[in-house]
Coordinates of C-alpha atoms in Angstrom, one line a residue:
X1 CA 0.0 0.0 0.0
X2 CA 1.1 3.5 -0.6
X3 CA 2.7 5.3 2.2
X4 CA 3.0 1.5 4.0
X5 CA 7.0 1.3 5.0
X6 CA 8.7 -1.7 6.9
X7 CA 11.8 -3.4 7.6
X8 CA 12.5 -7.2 9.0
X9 CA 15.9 -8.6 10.0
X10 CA 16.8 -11.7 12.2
X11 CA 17.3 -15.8 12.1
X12 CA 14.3 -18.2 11.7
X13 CA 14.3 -20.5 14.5
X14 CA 13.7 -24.3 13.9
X15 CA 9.9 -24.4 13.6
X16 CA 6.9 -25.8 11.4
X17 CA 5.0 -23.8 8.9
X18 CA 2.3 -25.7 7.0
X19 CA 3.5 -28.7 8.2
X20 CA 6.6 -27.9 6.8
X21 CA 9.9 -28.3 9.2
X22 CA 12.2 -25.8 8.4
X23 CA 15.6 -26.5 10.0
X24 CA 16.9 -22.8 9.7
X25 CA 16.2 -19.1 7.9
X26 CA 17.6 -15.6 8.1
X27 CA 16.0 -12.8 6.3
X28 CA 16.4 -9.3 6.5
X29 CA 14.5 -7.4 3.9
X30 CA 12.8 -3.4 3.8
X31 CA 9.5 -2.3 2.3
X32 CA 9.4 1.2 1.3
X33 CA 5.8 1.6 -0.5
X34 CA 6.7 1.3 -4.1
X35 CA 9.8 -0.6 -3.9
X36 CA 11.0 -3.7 -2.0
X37 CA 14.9 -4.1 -0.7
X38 CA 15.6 -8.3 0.1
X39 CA 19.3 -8.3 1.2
X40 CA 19.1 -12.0 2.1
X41 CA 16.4 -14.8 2.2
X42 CA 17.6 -18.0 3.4
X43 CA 15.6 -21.1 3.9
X44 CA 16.4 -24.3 4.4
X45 CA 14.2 -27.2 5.0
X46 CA 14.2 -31.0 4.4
X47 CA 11.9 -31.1 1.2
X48 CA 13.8 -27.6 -0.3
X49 CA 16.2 -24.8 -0.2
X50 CA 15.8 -21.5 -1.2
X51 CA 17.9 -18.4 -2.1
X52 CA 16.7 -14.6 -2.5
X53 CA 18.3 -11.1 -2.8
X54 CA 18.1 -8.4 -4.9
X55 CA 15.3 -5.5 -5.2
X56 CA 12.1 -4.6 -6.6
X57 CA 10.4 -1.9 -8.1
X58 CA 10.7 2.3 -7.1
X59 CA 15.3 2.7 -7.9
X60 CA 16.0 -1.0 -7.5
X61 CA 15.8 -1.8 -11.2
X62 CA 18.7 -4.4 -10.0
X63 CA 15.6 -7.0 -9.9
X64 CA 15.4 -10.0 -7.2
X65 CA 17.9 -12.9 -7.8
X66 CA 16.3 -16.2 -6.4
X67 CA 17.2 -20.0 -6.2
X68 CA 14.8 -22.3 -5.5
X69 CA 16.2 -26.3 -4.8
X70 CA 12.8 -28.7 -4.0
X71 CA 14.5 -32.0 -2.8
X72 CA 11.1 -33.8 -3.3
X73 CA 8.1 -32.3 -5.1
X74 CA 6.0 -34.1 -2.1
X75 CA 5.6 -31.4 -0.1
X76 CA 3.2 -29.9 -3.0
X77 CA 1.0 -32.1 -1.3
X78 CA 0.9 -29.8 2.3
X79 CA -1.0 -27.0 0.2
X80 CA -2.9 -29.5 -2.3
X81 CA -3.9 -33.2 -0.5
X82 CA -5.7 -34.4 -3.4
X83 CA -2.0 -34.2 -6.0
X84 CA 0.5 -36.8 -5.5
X85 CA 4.1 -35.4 -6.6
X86 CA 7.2 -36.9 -6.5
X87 CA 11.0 -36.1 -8.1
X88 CA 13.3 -33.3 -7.7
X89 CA 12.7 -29.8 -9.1
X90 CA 15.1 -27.0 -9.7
X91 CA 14.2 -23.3 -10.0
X92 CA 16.4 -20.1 -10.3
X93 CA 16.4 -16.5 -11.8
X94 CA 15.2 -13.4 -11.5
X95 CA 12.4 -10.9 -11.0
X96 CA 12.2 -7.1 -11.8
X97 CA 10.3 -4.3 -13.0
X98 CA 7.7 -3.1 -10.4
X99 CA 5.1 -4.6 -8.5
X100 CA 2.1 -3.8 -10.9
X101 CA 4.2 -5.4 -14.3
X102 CA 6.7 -7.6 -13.1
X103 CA 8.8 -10.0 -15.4
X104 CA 10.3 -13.3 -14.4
X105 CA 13.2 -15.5 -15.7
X106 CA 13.0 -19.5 -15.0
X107 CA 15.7 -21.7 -15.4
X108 CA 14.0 -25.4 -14.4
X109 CA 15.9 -28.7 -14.1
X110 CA 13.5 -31.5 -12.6
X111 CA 14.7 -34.9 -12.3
X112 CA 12.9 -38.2 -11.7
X113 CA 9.6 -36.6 -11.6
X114 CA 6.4 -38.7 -10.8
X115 CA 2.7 -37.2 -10.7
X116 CA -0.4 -39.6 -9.2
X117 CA 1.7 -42.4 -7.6
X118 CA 3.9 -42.7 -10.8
X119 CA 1.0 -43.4 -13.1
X120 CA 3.1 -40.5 -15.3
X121 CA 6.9 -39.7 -15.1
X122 CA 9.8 -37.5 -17.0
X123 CA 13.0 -39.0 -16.2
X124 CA 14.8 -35.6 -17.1
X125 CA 13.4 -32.0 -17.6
X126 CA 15.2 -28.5 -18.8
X127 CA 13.3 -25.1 -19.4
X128 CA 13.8 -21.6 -20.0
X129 CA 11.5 -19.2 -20.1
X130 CA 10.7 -15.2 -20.0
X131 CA 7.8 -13.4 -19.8
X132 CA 5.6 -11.2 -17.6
X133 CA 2.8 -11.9 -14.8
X134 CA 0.4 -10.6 -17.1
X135 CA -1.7 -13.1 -19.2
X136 CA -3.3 -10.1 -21.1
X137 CA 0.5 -9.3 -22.2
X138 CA 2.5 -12.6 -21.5
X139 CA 5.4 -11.2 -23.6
X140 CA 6.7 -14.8 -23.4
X141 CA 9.4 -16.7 -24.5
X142 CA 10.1 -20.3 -23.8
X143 CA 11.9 -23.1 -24.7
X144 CA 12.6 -26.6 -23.3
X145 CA 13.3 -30.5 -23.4
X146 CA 11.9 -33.8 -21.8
X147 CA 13.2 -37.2 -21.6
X148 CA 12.2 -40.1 -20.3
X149 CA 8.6 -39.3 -20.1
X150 CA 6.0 -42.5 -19.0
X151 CA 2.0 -41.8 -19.1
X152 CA 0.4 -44.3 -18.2
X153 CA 2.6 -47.0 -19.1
X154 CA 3.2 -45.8 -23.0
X155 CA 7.0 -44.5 -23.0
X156 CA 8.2 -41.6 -24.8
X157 CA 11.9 -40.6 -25.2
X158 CA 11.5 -36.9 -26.1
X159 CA 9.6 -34.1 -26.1
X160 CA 10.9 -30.7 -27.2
X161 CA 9.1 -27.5 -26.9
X162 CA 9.2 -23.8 -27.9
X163 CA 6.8 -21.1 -27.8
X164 CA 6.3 -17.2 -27.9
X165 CA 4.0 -14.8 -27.4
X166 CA 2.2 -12.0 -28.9
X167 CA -0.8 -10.4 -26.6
X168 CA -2.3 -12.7 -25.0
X169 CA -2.3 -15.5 -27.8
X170 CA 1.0 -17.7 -27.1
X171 CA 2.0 -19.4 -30.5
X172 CA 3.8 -23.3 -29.5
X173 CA 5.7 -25.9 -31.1
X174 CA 6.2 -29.2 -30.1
X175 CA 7.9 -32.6 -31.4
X176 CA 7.7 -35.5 -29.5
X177 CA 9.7 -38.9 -30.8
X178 CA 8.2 -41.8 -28.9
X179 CA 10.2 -44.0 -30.5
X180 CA 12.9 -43.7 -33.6
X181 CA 10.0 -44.7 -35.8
X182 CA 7.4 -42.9 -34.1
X183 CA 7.5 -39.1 -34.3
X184 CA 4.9 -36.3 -33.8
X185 CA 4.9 -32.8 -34.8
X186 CA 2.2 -29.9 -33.4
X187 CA 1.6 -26.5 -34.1
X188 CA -0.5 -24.7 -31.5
X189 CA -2.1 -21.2 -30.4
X190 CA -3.4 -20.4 -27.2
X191 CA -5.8 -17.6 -26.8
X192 CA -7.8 -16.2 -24.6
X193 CA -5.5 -16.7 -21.2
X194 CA -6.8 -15.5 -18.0
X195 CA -10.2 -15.8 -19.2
X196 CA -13.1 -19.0 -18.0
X197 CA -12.3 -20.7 -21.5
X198 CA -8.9 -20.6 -22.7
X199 CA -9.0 -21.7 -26.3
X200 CA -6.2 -23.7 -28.0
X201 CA -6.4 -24.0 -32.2
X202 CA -4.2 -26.9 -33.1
X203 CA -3.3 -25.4 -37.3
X204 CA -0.8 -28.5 -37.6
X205 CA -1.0 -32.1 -35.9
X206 CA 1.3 -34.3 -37.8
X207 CA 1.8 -38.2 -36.7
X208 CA 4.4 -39.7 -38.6
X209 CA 4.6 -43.5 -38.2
X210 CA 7.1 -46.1 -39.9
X211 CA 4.8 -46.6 -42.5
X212 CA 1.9 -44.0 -42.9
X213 CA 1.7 -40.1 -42.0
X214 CA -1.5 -38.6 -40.9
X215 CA -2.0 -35.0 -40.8
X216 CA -4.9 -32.6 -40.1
X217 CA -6.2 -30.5 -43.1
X218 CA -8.5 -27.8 -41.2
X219 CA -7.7 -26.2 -37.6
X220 CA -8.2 -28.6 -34.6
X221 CA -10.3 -26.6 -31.9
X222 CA -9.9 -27.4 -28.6
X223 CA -12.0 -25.1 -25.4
X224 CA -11.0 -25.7 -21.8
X225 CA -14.0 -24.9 -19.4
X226 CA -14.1 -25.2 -16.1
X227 CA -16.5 -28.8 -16.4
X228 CA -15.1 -30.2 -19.6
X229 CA -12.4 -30.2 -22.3
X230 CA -14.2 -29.8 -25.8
X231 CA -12.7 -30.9 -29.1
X232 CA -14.2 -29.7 -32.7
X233 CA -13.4 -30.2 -36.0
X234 CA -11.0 -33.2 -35.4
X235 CA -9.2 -34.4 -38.1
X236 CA -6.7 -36.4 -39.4
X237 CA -5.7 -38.0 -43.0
X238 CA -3.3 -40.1 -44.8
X239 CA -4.3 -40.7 -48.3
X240 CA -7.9 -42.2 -48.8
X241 CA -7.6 -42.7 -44.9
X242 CA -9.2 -40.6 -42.9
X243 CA -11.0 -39.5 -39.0
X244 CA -13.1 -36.6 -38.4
X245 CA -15.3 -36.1 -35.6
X246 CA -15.7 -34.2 -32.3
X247 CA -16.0 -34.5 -28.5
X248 CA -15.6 -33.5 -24.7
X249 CA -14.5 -35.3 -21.7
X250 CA -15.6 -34.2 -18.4
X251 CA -14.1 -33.4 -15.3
X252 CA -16.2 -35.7 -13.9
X253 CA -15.3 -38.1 -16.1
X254 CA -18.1 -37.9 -18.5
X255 CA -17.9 -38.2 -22.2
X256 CA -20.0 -37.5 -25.6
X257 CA -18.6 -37.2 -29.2
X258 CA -18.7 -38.9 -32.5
X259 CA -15.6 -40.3 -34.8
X260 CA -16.4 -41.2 -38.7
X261 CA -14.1 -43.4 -40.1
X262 CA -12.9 -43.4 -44.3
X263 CA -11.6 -46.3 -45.9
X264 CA -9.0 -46.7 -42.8
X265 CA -6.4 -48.9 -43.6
X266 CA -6.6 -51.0 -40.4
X267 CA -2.4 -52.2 -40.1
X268 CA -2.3 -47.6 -40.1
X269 CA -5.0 -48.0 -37.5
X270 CA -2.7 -50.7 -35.4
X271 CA 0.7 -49.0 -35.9
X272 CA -1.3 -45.5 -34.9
X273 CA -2.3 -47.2 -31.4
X274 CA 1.3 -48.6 -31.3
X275 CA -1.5 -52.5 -30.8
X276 CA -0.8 -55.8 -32.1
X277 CA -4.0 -55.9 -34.3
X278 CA -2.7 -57.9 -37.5
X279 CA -6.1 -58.1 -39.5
X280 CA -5.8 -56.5 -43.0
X281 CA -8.4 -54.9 -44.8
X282 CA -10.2 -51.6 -45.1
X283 CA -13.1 -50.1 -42.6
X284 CA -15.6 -47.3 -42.6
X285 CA -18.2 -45.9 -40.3
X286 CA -19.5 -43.9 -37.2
X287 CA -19.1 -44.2 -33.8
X288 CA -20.7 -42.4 -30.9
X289 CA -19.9 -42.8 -27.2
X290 CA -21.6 -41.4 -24.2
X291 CA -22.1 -41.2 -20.5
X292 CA -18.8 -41.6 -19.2
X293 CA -15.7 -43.1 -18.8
X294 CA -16.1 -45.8 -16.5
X295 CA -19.8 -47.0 -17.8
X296 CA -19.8 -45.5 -21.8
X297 CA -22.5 -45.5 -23.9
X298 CA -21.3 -47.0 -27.2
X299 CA -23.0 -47.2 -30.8
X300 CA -20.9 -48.3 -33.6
X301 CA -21.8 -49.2 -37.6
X302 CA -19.1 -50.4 -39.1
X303 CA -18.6 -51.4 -42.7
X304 CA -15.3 -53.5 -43.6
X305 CA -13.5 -54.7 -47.0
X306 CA -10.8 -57.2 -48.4
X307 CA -10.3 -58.4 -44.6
X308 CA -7.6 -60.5 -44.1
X309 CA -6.4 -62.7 -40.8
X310 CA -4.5 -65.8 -41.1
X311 CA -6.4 -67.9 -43.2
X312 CA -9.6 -65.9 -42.6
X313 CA -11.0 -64.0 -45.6
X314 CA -13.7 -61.6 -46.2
X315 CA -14.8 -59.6 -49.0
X316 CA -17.5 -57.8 -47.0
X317 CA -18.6 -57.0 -43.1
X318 CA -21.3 -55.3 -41.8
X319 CA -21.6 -54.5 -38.2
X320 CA -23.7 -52.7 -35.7
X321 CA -23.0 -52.8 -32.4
X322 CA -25.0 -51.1 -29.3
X323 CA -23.4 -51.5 -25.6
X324 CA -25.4 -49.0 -22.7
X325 CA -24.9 -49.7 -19.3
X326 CA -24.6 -53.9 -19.1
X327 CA -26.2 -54.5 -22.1
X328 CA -25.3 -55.6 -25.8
X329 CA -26.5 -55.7 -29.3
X330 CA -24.9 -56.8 -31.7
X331 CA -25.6 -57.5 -35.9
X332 CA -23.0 -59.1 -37.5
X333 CA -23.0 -60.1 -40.9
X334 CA -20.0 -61.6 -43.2
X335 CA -19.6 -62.5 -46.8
X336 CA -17.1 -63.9 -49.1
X337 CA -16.8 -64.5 -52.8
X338 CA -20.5 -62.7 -52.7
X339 CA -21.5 -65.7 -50.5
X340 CA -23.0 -65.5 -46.7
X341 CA -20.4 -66.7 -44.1
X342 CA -22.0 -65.8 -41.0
X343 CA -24.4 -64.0 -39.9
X344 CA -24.8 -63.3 -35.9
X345 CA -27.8 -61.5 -34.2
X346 CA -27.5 -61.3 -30.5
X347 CA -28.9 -59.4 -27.1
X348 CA -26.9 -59.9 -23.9
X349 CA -26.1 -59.0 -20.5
X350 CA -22.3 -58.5 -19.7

């Protein structure tokens, strides 16, 4: 506050804050209204370290210098119970300007890092990055690298990213390798920062497998709300091949969308999902899913040619498929050389 002037200097004692046991501290540090003076700002905990000095805002243009060592990202979970972290995080560099428009430089190194009881992991993480506290005028910069990264069980080797901003629209590229034969490539906007629905326009999504490349032809829109994550105007083609569709997922787990299939070459289809799935042949259709991830709602036509598995041929299959809560309908029909092989018509409880 203006006019508002105070001064601190002495030794933190061995105490707990937040749960947090911090072994030692010293500060000493002067607030002059418009403009703060931190000689020193020493910390030091089990979970983290951290370093300060410098000054902000009114003459002391010098800016704040600040280290910040987090032994183990655990202690995320004193301010937020419901995240599980885990791994070693490394943050330094420095604030300035004044209080009202103040710009940051990050240096992060993380190493090891685990999130949800190491469900996803990044073995190895670098980042630099510039830009102000502002999201109407980021004025960003960024760049950085991951390795090692697990989600879920599916591995990735690398993941590089840059970005840069203009307003409040921050332009992004990424390539990810998964593996030497599997290789991604996204260009991506994201607008309206700060606001209840950040939007993010996806003009490039490039998936370049060892055999097949699909890429979008028409802007992939993605809105984050507060309830949902909505996707429009998905898209993706290689050749004759191609998915288009759209779709949200919940927060609360629900889900609703729709995916229409072209002529999909199903070994592209396999290699795409990184599945063993070695049935040849060509399929078309709609699907629709519903209600939510644990218990979906799922309504498939399919229409498949030239199918091929082991000594299994078919010229033709037709299938419709209806699965809501435990029950199942299914209408399966299959020719070859023009002549019925099977047809199956069946109503179940699973």
């Amino acid at each position: 506050p203006k006019g508002f002037e105070a001064a601190v200097s002495g030794e933190v004692s061995p105490s707990a804050i937040f749960g947090i046991n911090l072994k030692k501290g010293v500060i000493d540090a002067a607030y002059g209204g418009s403009s703060l003076d931190l000689k020193t700002l020493v910390l030091e905990s089990e979970p983290f370290n951290l370093n300060a000095s410098g000054g902000l805002g009114g003459n002391l243009g010098s800016g704040i210098k600040y280290d910040l060592d987090i032994k183990n990202l655990n202690v995320l979970s004193k301010f937020a119970p419901e995240y599980s972290f885990g791994g070693r995080l490394g943050l330094s560099g420095l604030i300035r300007g004044g209080f009202d428009k103040p710009r940051i430089t990050v240096k992060a190194t993380g190493s090891d890092m685990t999130y949800d009881e190491k469900r996803s992991r990044i073995k190895k993480l670098e980042l630099t990055a510039e830009g102000n506290l502002d999201a109407g005028n980021l004025d960003l910069t960024a760049s950085g690298e991951a390795k090692g990264i697990e989600i879920e069980g599916r591995e990735i080797q690398v993941v590089n990213l840059k970005a840069a901003s203009r307003g409040a629209v921050v332009d992004c590229q990424a390539d990810i390798q998964e593996t030497v034969k599997r290789k991604y490539t996204l260009d991506l906007k994201l607008g309206d920062l700060g606001s209840e629905e950040p939007k993010l326009e996806i003009s490039k999504a490039v998936i370049n497998l060892e055999n097949a490349v699909f890429q979008n032809k028409s802007p992939i829109m993605i809105a984050l709300s507060k309830d949902k994550v909505s996707v429009s105007s998905f898209n993706l083609y290689h050749k004759e091949n191609s998915i288009v569709g759209e779709f949200s997922v919940g927060f609360d787990h629900s889900i609703a969308g729709s995916l229409k299939l072209e002529k999909l070459r199903l070994p592209d289809v396999s290699e795409m999902l990184n599945v063993e799935f070695p049935v040849k042949g060509r399929m078309s259709g709609e699907i629709t899913v519903g209600s939510s991830m644990e218990h979906p709602d799922i309504k498939a036509n399919i229409y498949a040619r030239d199918l091929a598995y082991k000594k299994f041929k078919s010229d033709e299959l037709t299938l419709a498929l209806l699965y809501s809560g435990d029950k199942l309908g299914l209408n399966l029909h299959i020719k070859d050389n023009k002549q019925d092989v099977l047809t199956a018509v069946a109503d179940a409880t699973v």
